[in-house]
């Protein structure tokens, strides 16, 4: 099912593409996809001007979704927990505003780093999710890489080995999938 055929959740990322089918992950794309292959549910979280949360199946169908404002880290993360708690979730994919640290070998992996968003600088978003959902596989990347990955698996770039996703919103950004792998720059 193309993203253009999927109901928009009004995320503001762009008019034609909605990232609600994306799982955002760093360098373990195949590992996470294999873990999800026999499961019914997965989680998508996008944190941007507003938080978009969804539960979807392996075919890109959105089974349930919600949205709420990005406020303080504590309040925002509590709203994420309220949405997913008690549901049959097998993995979490988190596409996040940045800058972020997506380097699995870094001591600040999973952090939103030097963002100008009040209260979010140096916030360990992945750590908060891991603490609340121990043992759950959690993929973490930029919101635009999440959208690019969503397009590659479920949308306009399905069946292609490379795709580019560009967005102009609260910032200007881009995500790329080349030969089936997410591309990362110097910082993220």
Coordinates of C-alpha atoms in Angstrom, one line a residue:
X1 CA 0.0 0.0 0.0
X2 CA 1.5 3.3 -1.0
X3 CA 1.9 6.0 1.5
X4 CA -0.2 8.2 -0.8
X5 CA -3.1 5.8 -0.2
X6 CA -2.6 5.8 3.6
X7 CA -4.6 8.2 5.8
X8 CA -2.6 11.3 6.8
X9 CA -2.2 12.0 10.5
X10 CA -1.4 15.6 9.8
X11 CA 2.3 15.5 10.9
X12 CA 3.2 18.4 8.7
X13 CA 6.3 16.6 7.3
X14 CA 5.1 17.1 3.8
X15 CA 1.9 17.1 1.7
X16 CA 2.4 13.9 -0.2
X17 CA 4.2 11.5 2.2
X18 CA 3.3 10.5 5.7
X19 CA 5.9 8.6 7.8
X20 CA 3.4 6.6 9.9
X21 CA 4.5 3.3 8.3
X22 CA 8.2 3.8 9.1
X23 CA 10.3 2.0 11.5
X24 CA 13.4 4.1 12.1
X25 CA 16.5 2.2 12.9
X26 CA 20.3 2.8 12.7
X27 CA 22.4 0.1 11.2
X28 CA 20.4 -3.0 12.1
X29 CA 17.7 -2.8 9.5
X30 CA 17.7 -6.5 8.6
X31 CA 18.0 -7.6 12.3
X32 CA 14.9 -5.6 13.4
X33 CA 12.9 -6.6 10.3
X34 CA 13.7 -10.3 10.8
X35 CA 12.6 -9.9 14.4
X36 CA 9.3 -8.4 13.3
X37 CA 8.7 -10.7 10.4
X38 CA 6.5 -13.1 12.3
X39 CA 4.9 -10.6 14.7
X40 CA 1.6 -8.8 14.3
X41 CA 2.5 -5.4 15.7
X42 CA 5.3 -2.9 15.8
X43 CA 5.5 0.7 17.0
X44 CA 6.3 3.9 15.3
X45 CA 7.0 7.0 17.2
X46 CA 7.7 10.4 15.5
X47 CA 8.7 13.3 17.7
X48 CA 8.6 16.6 15.9
X49 CA 6.4 19.7 16.3
X50 CA 3.9 17.1 17.5
X51 CA 4.3 13.5 18.6
X52 CA 2.8 11.0 16.3
X53 CA 2.5 7.4 17.6
X54 CA 1.1 4.4 15.8
X55 CA 0.9 0.7 16.0
X56 CA 1.2 -1.0 12.6
X57 CA 1.5 -4.5 11.1
X58 CA 4.3 -5.9 8.9
X59 CA 2.4 -4.8 5.8
X60 CA 2.5 -1.1 6.7
X61 CA -1.2 -1.0 7.8
X62 CA -1.7 1.4 10.6
X63 CA -3.9 -0.3 13.2
X64 CA -4.1 2.5 15.8
X65 CA -2.6 6.0 16.0
X66 CA -2.7 9.2 18.1
X67 CA -1.0 12.6 18.3
X68 CA -0.2 15.1 21.0
X69 CA 1.9 18.2 21.4
X70 CA 5.7 18.0 22.1
X71 CA 5.9 19.7 25.5
X72 CA 8.5 18.8 28.2
X73 CA 10.4 15.6 27.9
X74 CA 8.7 14.1 31.0
X75 CA 5.2 15.0 29.9
X76 CA 5.8 13.9 26.3
X77 CA 7.3 10.6 27.2
X78 CA 4.5 9.9 29.7
X79 CA 2.0 10.4 26.8
X80 CA 4.0 7.9 24.7
X81 CA 3.8 5.4 27.6
X82 CA 0.1 6.0 28.0
X83 CA -0.5 5.2 24.4
X84 CA 1.5 2.0 24.2
X85 CA 1.2 0.5 27.7
X86 CA -0.9 -2.7 27.8
X87 CA -0.7 -3.2 24.0
X88 CA 0.9 -6.2 22.3
X89 CA 4.1 -4.4 21.0
X90 CA 7.2 -6.3 19.8
X91 CA 9.6 -3.5 18.9
X92 CA 9.8 0.3 18.9
X93 CA 11.1 2.5 16.0
X94 CA 11.7 6.1 17.0
X95 CA 12.1 8.9 14.5
X96 CA 13.2 12.0 16.3
X97 CA 13.8 15.7 15.8
X98 CA 17.4 16.5 16.3
X99 CA 20.2 16.9 16.4
X100 CA 20.4 13.3 17.8
X101 CA 23.2 10.8 18.5
X102 CA 22.4 7.7 16.5
X103 CA 25.9 6.1 17.0
X104 CA 25.4 2.8 18.8
X105 CA 29.0 3.0 20.0
X106 CA 28.7 6.5 21.5
X107 CA 28.2 7.0 25.3
X108 CA 25.4 9.5 24.3
X109 CA 23.6 7.1 21.9
X110 CA 19.9 7.7 22.0
X111 CA 20.2 11.3 23.1
X112 CA 18.6 14.4 21.6
X113 CA 21.7 16.5 21.7
X114 CA 22.0 20.3 21.1
X115 CA 18.4 21.1 20.1
X116 CA 17.1 24.5 20.6
X117 CA 13.8 23.0 21.8
X118 CA 13.4 24.1 25.4
X119 CA 14.1 21.3 27.9
X120 CA 15.2 18.7 25.3
X121 CA 18.9 19.4 25.1
X122 CA 21.0 16.3 26.1
X123 CA 17.8 14.3 26.8
X124 CA 18.2 10.5 26.7
X125 CA 15.0 9.6 24.9
X126 CA 16.1 6.0 24.1
X127 CA 17.1 5.5 27.8
X128 CA 13.7 6.6 28.9
X129 CA 12.0 4.1 26.6
X130 CA 14.4 1.3 27.5
X131 CA 13.8 1.9 31.2
X132 CA 10.0 1.7 30.7
X133 CA 10.1 -1.2 28.2
X134 CA 13.1 -3.4 29.3
X135 CA 14.2 -5.9 26.7
X136 CA 12.2 -4.3 23.9
X137 CA 14.2 -3.8 20.7
X138 CA 14.4 0.0 20.0
X139 CA 15.5 1.5 16.8
X140 CA 16.5 5.2 16.8
X141 CA 17.2 7.6 14.0
X142 CA 16.3 11.0 12.7
X143 CA 12.7 11.8 11.7
X144 CA 13.7 12.2 8.1
X145 CA 15.5 8.9 8.0
X146 CA 12.4 7.3 9.4
X147 CA 10.3 8.9 6.7
X148 CA 12.9 7.7 4.0
X149 CA 12.8 4.2 5.4
X150 CA 9.0 4.2 5.5
X151 CA 9.0 5.2 1.8
X152 CA 11.5 2.5 1.0
X153 CA 9.5 -0.2 2.7
X154 CA 5.9 0.9 2.2
X155 CA 5.6 3.9 -0.1
X156 CA 6.7 5.5 -3.3
X157 CA 10.2 3.9 -3.2
X158 CA 9.0 0.4 -2.4
X159 CA 10.9 -2.1 -4.5
X160 CA 13.8 0.3 -5.2
X161 CA 17.1 -0.1 -3.5
X162 CA 17.7 3.6 -3.1
X163 CA 15.5 6.6 -2.2
X164 CA 15.9 10.2 -1.1
X165 CA 13.4 12.0 1.2
X166 CA 13.4 15.7 1.6
X167 CA 11.4 17.9 4.0
X168 CA 10.9 21.5 4.6
X169 CA 9.0 22.2 7.8
X170 CA 10.3 23.5 11.1
X171 CA 13.7 22.9 9.5
X172 CA 15.1 21.6 6.3
X173 CA 16.3 18.0 6.2
X174 CA 16.7 14.9 4.2
X175 CA 17.0 11.2 4.7
X176 CA 18.4 8.7 2.2
X177 CA 18.3 4.9 1.7
X178 CA 21.2 3.7 -0.6
X179 CA 21.4 0.1 -1.6
X180 CA 18.9 -0.7 1.2
X181 CA 20.8 1.0 4.0
X182 CA 20.2 4.3 5.7
X183 CA 22.8 7.0 5.0
X184 CA 24.2 8.9 7.9
X185 CA 26.3 12.1 7.9
X186 CA 29.1 13.3 10.2
X187 CA 26.8 14.1 13.1
X188 CA 23.5 12.3 12.3

